[in-house]
Amino acid sequence: MLKVQNLSKKFAQHGATVSALSDVSFELPAGASLGVTGESGAGKSTLLNLLGGLEKPSAGQITFNDRDLLRMTDQEEAKFRQQDLGFIFQFHQLLEDFSVLENVMMPLLIGGTPRQQAEETAQIWLDKVGIAHTAKRFPKEVSGGEQQRAAIARGLIHRPCLVLADEPTGNLDEGNADHVFELLCDLNHDLGATLVMVTHHADFAKRLTHHMVLRDGQIKNWQTNLK
Amino acid sequence: MMLFLAKRFLGQKNERSVRSQIMLISFLGLLFVSAFVIVALAILSGSQKVYRDAVLNFNAHILIFHQDGLYEHEVKSINAFLLENTQGFHASGYQYHEILVPTKLGLKPVIVKGIELAQKKEVYPLSWQEEKNFSGDGAYLGKELYRSLQARGETFSYINAKEGLSLKQSLRIAGQFESGYFDFDERFVLMDLALLRKTFSKAQQVEGLEIRLNHVEELDVVAEALWQKFGDDFEIQTWKELNHSLFEALKLDRTVVFSVSLLVVMIACLNFFGFLFLFFMERRREFLLLNRLGLSKQGLGRLLVFVGLSVGGASVGLGSVLGLAFVFYLHKVGIALDPTVYFVDRVPVFLEPIWIVAFVSGALLLCWLTAQLAGMVLLKDKKA
Ligand SMILES: Nc1ncnc2c1ncn2[C@@H]1O[C@H](COP(=O)(O)OP(=O)(O)O)[C@@H](O)[C@H]1O
Ligand SMILES: [Mg+2]
């Protein structure tokens, strides 16, 4: 269960403070999937970054499975990211110096899995996302869609129980976006992880169990989709 | 894992040419500095050793003298006293006389030192070399003087300075000695006291007594005892006092070379810091991403230290090997020097293993500190 209470985030911008997120509260049951939509600048990425611990909130609380995500030491945070958290970034953010395969196996390596085993697992995941042929290539040598698939594989390979995805289909063409979305949903379903996905495709969000619309840093609409 | 990450980050697949150039520069900088410091240390200590050994072997440990000379009975009582108060010693009376010797470069003033030749090896542990098939009385010439003689034969000519320039006489050559220090080897002739007295009609008493102890550690104690006993009657000097200014000069030399080396090493480290800083700055995004994938800050710090130590270690290591190779070359082959300027005829080198160990570990420590520092500076504002 992901529980967010009175979450706020203010940024100092040219002397003035900008409120990117104000007083956001919601609860998401374990295994549920939440689609977050809203206009550009509404605070979607900010929300996701706060959930992932990439930024610290100005106020509020976040707990996941009764764990306070805001009160973790550096070590605990690293451990949480290694074991429980899968992050799929807006701009797929692959490491340029590493091959696609190495990028995908990175979370396992960081978590201490032996190289050989990590490589085998990564190969399986590349297969799952359908880009096994790109294993040895470097990020610059593969297409945007393939990069995004690699990023998904990297976000899920360590079987996290909380997956955060920031516009994973953001810079893909229509057909590709649809494929990647389906893929992410399916894989997430297999893992049984809680998913929070930011997207600007409202119809994607409607296909998830929950749908949140943000505007000016506040929840404008919260909807539970019954299937 | 660190190795894997570091290898990739240091790899040059993506042609980040500026980075790789700066990396190369700081790598080579540290490499050459290491080589330079090793060679500088070797030459410094080599020349100091030559200088010191020569001076110490040419001069005895303790000098006892009087302006009117020492009489036989005085020498005897000093000897008796030393026999009781030391764990063994060798002593030789000495007397000086000045002559001029015609050489290829013209007339050269030379000091003839009369010593007790029977004791020559004990009191003066120089490299002594006898002329072939020589017997009887003769003079031992410094190696450089011997080499520069105008006409070399069984005898050499000289002019007795006291008797006017026109009277040319000659002396038999018994052999050569070499101290390793150019000034001594070119300016001195050693011979037995008896021969000196006979040849130059000198007084029967010696000017002073030179004493070499079997155990140098006793020097201060023995000198003090001598001073207590004979201090009122004679002048007493130890080689420490005698060569005080020399040792001061050597110390100054050392200080200067060490300071310059330290400065150069510091500059190289600064350069290296620049490289690490740039390396980290350029890869901020990547490191941040690794952090997001679960690599802790400590892990990132370790990665940077790993990078710093492996690059730094490789360049210090290679540099030291290069330096050692050059030192070895100097040792085996040597580079000729003009002995009139440098006291020695080739670049002397001397290295103690402990210094290499000290330097390499010191440099690695600096690399480590540099990496730590760069890591600290960069990890401080890591949250973004
Ligand atoms: N690091 C930051 N510094 C200052 N302002 C920021 C920062 N990140 C986001 N903002 C501001 O917060 C608001 C929400 O941004 P964001 O969450 O990125 O929006 P979205 O992802 O919905 O497009 C915007 O007005 C943006 O300018
Ligand atoms: Mg955004």
XYZ file of C-alpha atoms and ligand atoms in Angstrom:
639
model
C 0.000 0.000 0.000
C 1.341 3.384 -1.040
C 0.156 6.171 1.204
C 0.758 9.845 0.528
C -0.309 12.537 2.998
C -0.330 16.295 2.530
C 2.607 16.202 0.204
C 3.967 19.608 -0.854
C 6.985 20.732 -2.768
C 8.150 24.286 -3.231
C 10.991 25.372 -5.475
C 12.928 28.592 -5.153
C 12.970 30.154 -8.578
C 14.648 33.504 -9.195
C 13.927 34.599 -5.645
C 10.253 33.653 -5.780
C 8.986 30.322 -4.525
C 7.067 28.159 -6.947
C 4.724 25.632 -5.500
C 5.082 22.566 -7.720
C 2.936 20.359 -5.561
C 0.640 21.360 -2.751
C -1.181 19.252 -0.252
C -1.507 16.046 -2.250
C -2.921 13.036 -0.426
C -3.964 9.626 -1.752
C -3.799 5.920 -1.042
C -3.014 3.210 -3.527
C -3.511 -0.465 -2.649
C -0.708 -2.941 -3.246
C -0.610 -4.226 -6.799
C -2.722 -1.350 -8.092
C -1.713 0.855 -10.995
C -2.107 4.593 -11.049
C -2.077 6.754 -14.153
C -1.153 10.386 -13.527
C -2.119 12.911 -16.181
C -2.129 16.664 -16.340
C -0.823 19.551 -18.343
C 2.835 20.261 -18.661
C 4.070 21.873 -15.465
C 1.257 20.454 -13.392
C 3.685 18.722 -11.032
C 3.589 15.150 -12.367
C 7.354 14.627 -12.480
C 7.720 16.334 -9.126
C 5.266 13.880 -7.586
C 7.096 10.922 -9.045
C 10.504 12.233 -7.967
C 9.214 12.667 -4.439
C 7.813 9.132 -4.448
C 11.145 7.790 -5.680
C 13.085 9.755 -3.094
C 14.982 11.683 -5.754
C 13.844 14.893 -4.130
C 12.832 15.741 -0.601
C 9.352 17.249 -0.083
C 8.768 20.584 1.642
C 6.071 18.958 3.740
C 4.047 15.762 3.941
C 4.544 12.043 4.357
C 5.039 9.041 2.119
C 4.802 5.487 3.361
C 5.076 2.332 1.338
C 4.033 -0.932 2.984
C 4.172 0.895 6.313
C 7.686 2.078 5.659
C 8.420 5.770 5.987
C 10.222 6.611 2.755
C 11.282 10.021 3.985
C 13.188 8.819 7.016
C 15.821 6.550 5.587
C 19.559 6.719 5.942
C 21.708 6.842 2.846
C 22.304 3.126 3.153
C 18.637 2.264 3.671
C 17.702 4.401 0.710
C 20.270 2.663 -1.482
C 18.952 -0.680 -0.311
C 15.374 0.363 -1.014
C 16.337 1.365 -4.542
C 18.237 -1.860 -5.061
C 15.412 -4.102 -3.911
C 12.020 -2.462 -3.937
C 12.015 0.426 -6.349
C 11.952 0.379 -10.121
C 12.315 3.736 -11.820
C 11.652 4.311 -15.509
C 12.640 7.835 -16.410
C 11.088 10.338 -18.715
C 14.094 10.455 -20.963
C 15.123 6.863 -20.877
C 18.497 7.735 -19.352
C 20.661 4.850 -20.360
C 24.341 4.931 -19.451
C 26.203 5.753 -22.634
C 29.377 3.935 -21.735
C 27.609 0.644 -21.255
C 25.993 -1.681 -23.751
C 22.241 -2.229 -23.688
C 22.751 -5.544 -21.917
C 25.037 -3.964 -19.321
C 22.552 -1.167 -18.753
C 19.800 -3.655 -18.103
C 21.853 -5.707 -15.690
C 23.135 -2.664 -13.783
C 20.553 -2.782 -10.947
C 21.457 -6.409 -10.311
C 25.178 -5.640 -10.315
C 24.691 -2.777 -7.905
C 22.600 -5.085 -5.741
C 25.489 -7.515 -5.586
C 24.409 -10.209 -8.037
C 27.405 -11.957 -9.623
C 28.208 -10.714 -13.115
C 27.518 -13.978 -14.894
C 24.111 -14.445 -13.308
C 23.187 -10.795 -13.851
C 24.073 -11.152 -17.512
C 21.866 -14.205 -17.934
C 18.932 -12.538 -16.223
C 19.398 -9.406 -18.318
C 19.367 -11.501 -21.467
C 16.021 -12.997 -20.415
C 14.622 -9.529 -19.808
C 15.865 -8.251 -23.143
C 13.965 -11.157 -24.657
C 10.854 -10.237 -22.726
C 10.875 -6.674 -24.017
C 11.722 -7.927 -27.490
C 15.134 -6.355 -28.073
C 17.475 -9.319 -27.568
C 19.254 -8.398 -30.791
C 20.498 -5.091 -29.335
C 22.298 -6.637 -26.346
C 25.817 -5.839 -27.463
C 25.040 -2.419 -28.925
C 25.450 0.866 -27.178
C 22.491 3.178 -26.457
C 23.463 5.564 -29.236
C 23.275 2.731 -31.732
C 19.665 1.752 -31.075
C 16.347 3.476 -31.802
C 14.261 5.489 -29.337
C 11.725 2.688 -28.968
C 14.466 0.170 -28.280
C 16.034 2.494 -25.708
C 12.705 2.832 -23.966
C 12.259 -0.941 -23.886
C 15.730 -1.307 -22.437
C 14.837 1.273 -19.791
C 11.731 -0.746 -18.915
C 13.755 -3.941 -18.646
C 16.249 -2.114 -16.428
C 13.433 -0.759 -14.248
C 11.928 -4.186 -13.662
C 14.814 -6.644 -13.770
C 15.344 -6.677 -10.004
C 11.629 -7.438 -9.469
C 10.714 -4.295 -7.533
C 7.402 -4.008 -5.698
C 7.018 -0.315 -6.529
C 7.447 0.815 -10.124
C 7.562 4.517 -11.003
C 7.420 5.435 -14.667
C 7.638 9.034 -15.896
C 6.149 9.296 -19.371
C 7.674 6.032 -20.538
C 6.015 6.474 -23.902
C 6.613 10.220 -24.035
C 8.863 10.390 -27.031
C 7.639 7.463 -29.031
C 5.340 7.483 -32.032
C 1.766 6.364 -31.637
C 2.155 2.697 -32.545
C 5.351 2.259 -30.579
C 3.872 4.038 -27.568
C 0.974 1.650 -27.533
C 3.280 -1.352 -27.676
C 5.525 -0.098 -24.913
C 2.544 0.740 -22.743
C 1.060 -2.711 -23.166
C 4.422 -4.267 -22.450
C 4.905 -2.292 -19.272
C 1.412 -3.151 -18.043
C 1.847 -6.825 -18.778
C 5.248 -7.125 -17.154
C 4.059 -5.165 -14.169
C 1.061 -7.404 -13.888
C 3.355 -10.453 -13.872
C 5.453 -8.915 -11.106
C 2.413 -7.891 -9.108
C 4.082 -4.563 -8.360
C 2.403 -1.292 -7.517
C 2.734 0.998 -10.531
C 2.614 4.761 -10.746
C 2.834 6.003 -14.312
C 2.872 9.574 -15.545
C 1.505 9.916 -19.040
C -0.110 12.532 -21.203
C -2.255 9.945 -22.940
C -5.516 10.070 -20.988
C -6.702 6.823 -22.566
C -3.607 5.005 -21.244
C -4.410 6.252 -17.781
C -7.956 5.047 -18.088
C -6.734 1.524 -18.731
C -5.033 1.434 -15.290
C -6.824 0.715 -12.021
C -6.600 4.316 -10.825
C -6.424 7.658 -12.566
C -5.278 10.953 -11.089
C -5.453 14.313 -12.823
C -3.098 16.981 -11.540
C -3.439 20.696 -12.110
C -1.223 23.373 -10.632
C 0.169 20.926 -8.139
C -3.148 19.765 -6.825
C -5.302 16.710 -7.414
C -8.102 17.820 -9.660
C -9.652 14.447 -10.223
C -9.225 10.958 -8.712
C -10.915 8.040 -10.310
C -11.004 4.336 -9.654
C -11.537 2.290 -12.802
C -13.495 -0.816 -12.202
C -12.883 -3.455 -14.779
C 31.821 -4.379 -9.892
C 33.895 -1.233 -9.230
C 36.442 -2.456 -11.699
C 33.750 -2.998 -14.290
C 32.260 0.466 -13.794
C 35.632 2.203 -13.657
C 36.861 0.434 -16.760
C 33.862 1.573 -18.751
C 33.965 5.114 -17.499
C 37.648 5.374 -18.297
C 37.208 3.730 -21.659
C 37.305 5.990 -24.680
C 34.657 4.410 -26.847
C 32.675 7.563 -27.132
C 35.498 9.804 -28.206
C 35.153 12.390 -25.528
C 38.357 13.831 -26.790
C 38.740 16.687 -24.331
C 38.332 14.334 -21.427
C 40.734 11.794 -22.772
C 43.312 14.467 -23.520
C 43.120 15.936 -20.076
C 43.252 12.463 -18.673
C 46.333 11.724 -20.739
C 47.981 14.962 -19.678
C 47.442 14.370 -15.991
C 48.415 10.732 -16.361
C 51.657 11.646 -18.117
C 52.200 14.519 -15.699
C 52.081 12.245 -12.715
C 54.137 9.660 -14.563
C 56.959 12.045 -15.428
C 56.895 13.668 -12.042
C 57.278 10.267 -10.420
C 60.146 9.396 -12.708
C 61.718 12.801 -12.087
C 61.475 12.535 -8.332
C 63.011 9.061 -8.304
C 65.890 10.155 -10.518
C 66.377 13.369 -8.554
C 66.457 11.448 -5.292
C 68.925 8.956 -6.708
C 71.269 11.597 -8.059
C 71.032 13.730 -4.970
C 71.788 10.920 -2.594
C 74.327 9.448 -4.983
C 76.336 12.651 -5.163
C 75.988 13.271 -1.478
C 77.193 9.788 -0.754
C 80.208 10.147 -3.026
C 81.023 13.509 -1.550
C 80.536 12.425 1.999
C 82.381 9.142 1.673
C 85.294 10.839 -0.022
C 85.538 13.553 2.576
C 85.129 11.144 5.434
C 87.629 8.659 4.120
C 90.176 11.288 3.299
C 89.848 12.902 6.695
C 90.075 10.961 9.908
C 87.471 10.933 12.656
C 89.445 12.992 15.126
C 92.220 15.481 14.578
C 94.640 16.490 17.349
C 97.163 19.181 16.505
C 99.234 22.021 17.793
C 100.706 24.938 15.932
C 104.191 23.936 17.057
C 103.551 20.294 16.239
C 103.318 17.233 18.480
C 106.392 15.721 20.072
C 107.063 12.027 20.154
C 106.171 11.669 23.857
C 102.927 13.582 23.358
C 101.914 11.277 20.523
C 102.743 8.338 22.754
C 100.601 9.542 25.618
C 97.687 10.231 23.287
C 98.016 6.734 21.849
C 98.144 5.234 25.320
C 95.089 7.186 26.343
C 93.160 6.053 23.249
C 94.155 2.453 23.828
C 92.455 2.635 27.190
C 89.427 4.659 26.184
C 88.326 3.185 22.851
C 87.339 -0.166 21.453
C 90.082 0.051 18.893
C 91.527 2.765 16.696
C 94.196 3.586 14.157
C 96.185 6.770 14.245
C 98.675 8.412 12.002
C 100.792 11.493 12.442
C 100.766 13.911 9.546
C 102.761 16.738 8.080
C 102.067 18.956 5.103
C 104.273 20.453 2.455
C 103.394 22.431 -0.649
C 104.858 21.863 -4.086
C 104.088 22.806 -7.673
C 103.656 20.122 -10.273
C 103.830 20.766 -14.027
C 100.781 19.234 -15.652
C 99.198 19.357 -19.089
C 97.300 22.400 -17.896
C 100.285 24.172 -16.460
C 101.781 24.404 -13.004
C 99.482 23.098 -10.370
C 99.845 23.734 -6.642
C 99.801 20.396 -4.839
C 99.797 19.521 -1.168
C 102.078 16.745 -0.088
C 100.796 15.048 3.028
C 103.132 12.878 5.007
C 101.426 10.025 6.820
C 102.441 6.783 8.472
C 102.304 4.762 5.316
C 102.166 1.452 7.136
C 98.785 2.534 8.471
C 97.495 3.976 5.216
C 94.654 1.561 4.630
C 93.430 1.662 8.201
C 93.457 5.398 8.761
C 92.609 6.385 5.179
C 90.233 3.794 3.662
C 90.640 5.150 0.143
C 91.084 3.112 -2.952
C 94.875 2.520 -3.030
C 96.668 1.222 -6.085
C 100.363 0.322 -6.187
C 102.574 0.800 -9.246
C 103.637 -2.469 -10.793
C 106.966 -3.850 -9.688
C 107.641 -0.972 -7.362
C 109.772 -1.252 -4.319
C 111.337 1.281 -2.043
C 110.137 4.770 -1.191
C 107.812 6.812 -3.316
C 104.794 9.045 -3.436
C 101.136 8.149 -3.954
C 99.451 10.547 -6.312
C 95.780 11.375 -6.415
C 94.202 9.675 -9.405
C 93.338 12.899 -11.207
C 96.754 14.373 -10.609
C 98.368 11.180 -11.893
C 96.230 11.377 -14.987
C 97.125 14.990 -15.696
C 100.902 14.606 -15.341
C 102.799 16.043 -18.252
C 105.252 13.200 -18.637
C 104.302 9.966 -17.004
C 106.975 7.563 -16.013
C 108.434 6.076 -12.917
C 108.951 9.517 -11.499
C 107.228 12.864 -11.625
C 108.762 16.297 -11.586
C 107.908 18.989 -9.104
C 109.074 22.369 -7.981
C 109.576 22.942 -4.313
C 107.611 26.105 -3.686
C 109.840 27.154 -0.843
C 113.019 27.010 -2.898
C 112.058 29.126 -5.897
C 110.532 28.277 -9.210
C 113.590 27.246 -11.152
C 114.642 24.189 -9.233
C 112.985 21.216 -10.744
C 113.271 17.946 -8.916
C 111.631 14.586 -9.164
C 110.108 11.911 -6.972
C 109.376 8.250 -7.581
C 105.757 7.245 -8.019
C 104.731 4.447 -5.698
C 101.098 4.365 -6.701
C 97.791 6.173 -6.782
C 94.916 6.749 -4.462
C 91.306 7.635 -5.258
C 88.861 9.242 -2.859
C 86.176 9.788 -5.476
C 86.183 13.501 -4.760
C 87.860 15.416 -7.538
C 89.425 18.092 -5.369
C 91.292 15.585 -3.252
C 92.251 13.382 -6.149
C 93.790 16.243 -8.029
C 95.424 18.237 -5.249
C 97.112 15.737 -2.996
C 100.193 13.590 -2.923
C 100.544 11.176 -0.023
C 103.823 9.715 1.149
C 105.509 8.360 4.201
C 106.461 10.879 6.866
C 110.106 9.794 6.703
C 110.248 10.403 2.949
C 108.559 13.780 3.369
C 111.063 14.867 6.008
C 113.999 13.675 3.976
C 112.846 15.164 0.704
C 111.729 18.531 1.979
C 113.954 18.815 5.055
C 111.044 19.094 7.445
C 111.119 19.133 11.243
C 111.044 15.813 13.059
C 107.787 16.318 14.874
C 104.418 15.787 13.225
C 101.940 18.656 12.906
C 99.180 16.586 14.359
C 97.610 13.197 14.752
C 94.713 11.798 12.755
C 92.651 9.140 14.452
C 90.160 6.721 12.928
C 88.011 4.798 15.362
C 86.915 1.245 14.737
C 83.494 2.184 16.052
C 82.298 5.575 14.887
C 79.499 5.530 17.462
C 82.142 6.207 20.108
C 83.166 9.423 18.446
C 81.394 11.872 20.720
C 82.390 10.086 23.911
C 86.012 9.652 22.885
C 86.250 13.224 21.675
C 84.871 14.450 24.959
C 87.337 12.306 26.931
C 90.219 13.574 24.800
C 89.061 17.074 25.334
C 88.979 16.600 29.101
C 92.456 15.179 29.122
C 94.290 17.112 26.403
C 92.001 20.019 25.710
C 94.272 22.516 27.411
C 97.372 21.471 25.493
C 96.166 20.753 21.957
C 93.527 21.637 19.445
C 91.019 18.793 19.047
C 88.502 18.564 16.240
C 86.122 15.825 15.178
C 85.052 15.331 11.605
C 81.641 16.612 12.514
C 83.142 19.951 13.472
C 85.656 19.810 10.665
C 83.022 19.229 8.030
C 80.290 21.171 9.680
C 79.858 23.555 6.781
C 80.020 20.695 4.308
C 77.253 18.850 6.100
C 75.242 22.021 6.341
C 75.650 22.491 2.607
C 74.591 18.903 1.951
C 71.582 19.388 4.182
C 70.661 22.559 2.325
C 70.991 20.713 -0.978
C 68.704 18.038 0.308
C 66.182 20.517 1.585
C 66.110 22.332 -1.725
C 65.737 19.187 -3.801
C 63.076 17.807 -1.482
C 61.128 21.054 -1.539
C 61.266 21.309 -5.292
C 60.223 17.665 -5.630
C 57.390 18.197 -3.202
C 56.248 21.254 -5.102
C 56.332 19.411 -8.409
C 54.446 16.483 -6.914
C 51.857 18.864 -5.509
C 51.385 20.510 -8.865
C 50.990 17.113 -10.490
C 48.414 16.218 -7.866
C 46.554 19.436 -8.455
C 46.496 18.561 -12.107
C 45.293 15.116 -11.182
C 42.604 16.633 -8.987
C 41.524 18.647 -12.004
C 41.240 15.486 -14.016
C 39.174 13.714 -11.384
C 36.993 16.750 -10.951
C 36.385 16.986 -14.665
C 35.864 13.265 -14.873
C 33.206 13.494 -12.231
C 31.610 16.663 -13.548
C 31.310 15.188 -16.991
C 29.716 12.085 -15.598
C 27.484 13.743 -13.063
C 24.431 12.563 -14.920
C 25.707 9.004 -15.016
C 26.725 8.963 -11.372
C 23.382 10.415 -10.398
C 21.698 7.713 -12.414
C 23.771 5.031 -10.715
C 22.723 6.565 -7.428
C 19.095 6.306 -8.510
C 19.640 2.693 -9.448
C 20.708 2.029 -5.888
C 24.430 2.791 -5.734
C 24.896 4.531 -2.401
C 26.887 7.703 -1.983
C 29.581 5.733 -0.263
C 29.567 3.449 -3.262
C 29.994 6.425 -5.563
C 32.786 7.717 -3.347
C 34.463 4.326 -3.525
C 34.101 4.324 -7.292
C 35.849 7.664 -7.535
C 38.605 6.596 -5.166
C 38.949 3.445 -7.204
C 39.266 5.445 -10.400
C 41.695 7.844 -8.729
C 43.842 5.134 -7.257
C 43.943 3.000 -10.363
C 44.796 5.868 -12.692
C 47.102 7.480 -10.143
C 48.637 4.182 -9.160
C 49.258 3.192 -12.751
C 50.940 6.471 -13.555
C 52.993 6.651 -10.357
C 53.937 3.001 -10.832
C 54.920 3.403 -14.455
C 56.733 6.635 -13.657
C 58.687 4.973 -10.876
C 59.616 2.106 -13.150
C 60.743 4.615 -15.770
C 62.718 6.521 -13.146
C 64.289 3.340 -11.822
C 65.189 2.260 -15.318
C 66.944 5.567 -15.870
C 68.715 5.308 -12.518
C 69.799 1.813 -13.462
C 71.114 3.142 -16.753
C 73.053 5.837 -14.920
C 74.413 3.220 -12.608
C 75.466 0.777 -15.327
C 76.426 3.082 -18.161
C 76.672 6.495 -16.623
C 76.721 9.974 -18.059
C 80.089 11.664 -18.176
C 80.490 14.921 -16.306
C 83.239 17.494 -16.350
C 85.007 16.672 -13.094
C 86.448 20.165 -12.739
C 82.934 21.468 -12.354
C 81.134 18.630 -10.610
C 83.832 17.039 -8.397
C 82.996 13.646 -9.893
C 83.508 12.258 -13.376
C 80.043 10.875 -13.872
C 76.560 11.211 -12.483
C 76.557 9.268 -9.251
C 73.384 7.509 -8.223
C 72.372 5.794 -5.068
C 68.913 4.624 -4.047
C 67.711 2.946 -0.941
C 64.669 0.701 -1.504
C 62.961 2.240 1.491
C 62.913 5.616 -0.269
C 61.188 4.178 -3.306
C 58.647 2.511 -1.066
C 58.201 5.745 0.849
C 57.812 7.798 -2.305
C 55.392 5.419 -4.015
C 53.226 5.002 -0.939
C 53.344 8.755 -0.328
C 52.273 9.458 -3.890
C 49.494 6.881 -3.679
C 48.336 8.418 -0.435
C 48.234 11.791 -2.176
C 46.228 10.254 -5.041
C 43.861 8.750 -2.540
C 43.459 12.042 -0.705
C 42.970 13.818 -4.011
C 40.262 11.365 -5.007
C 38.606 11.686 -1.614
C 38.694 15.442 -1.902
C 37.290 15.457 -5.426
C 34.593 13.027 -4.316
C 33.701 15.162 -1.337
C 33.494 18.348 -3.366
C 31.291 16.684 -5.945
C 29.067 14.583 -3.733
C 28.240 17.559 -1.568
C 25.581 18.866 -3.938
C 24.618 15.515 -5.332
C 20.908 15.862 -4.704
C 19.347 17.201 -7.830
N 14.271 21.746 -10.000
C 13.292 22.675 -10.121
N 13.579 23.955 -9.786
C 12.632 24.902 -9.881
N 11.403 24.671 -10.325
C 11.063 23.419 -10.696
C 11.992 22.364 -10.610
N 11.399 21.210 -11.040
C 10.133 21.564 -11.365
N 9.931 22.877 -11.172
C 8.674 23.588 -11.381
O 7.641 22.874 -10.751
C 6.503 22.834 -11.590
C 6.120 21.381 -11.883
O 7.114 20.778 -12.676
P 7.025 19.254 -13.160
O 6.695 18.422 -11.985
O 8.263 18.940 -13.874
O 5.823 19.291 -14.161
P 5.325 18.167 -15.167
O 6.201 17.007 -15.045
O 3.923 17.901 -14.758
O 5.388 18.778 -16.515
C 6.860 23.594 -12.848
O 6.325 24.897 -12.714
C 8.359 23.635 -12.860
O 8.802 24.827 -13.441
Mg 7.499 15.976 -16.404
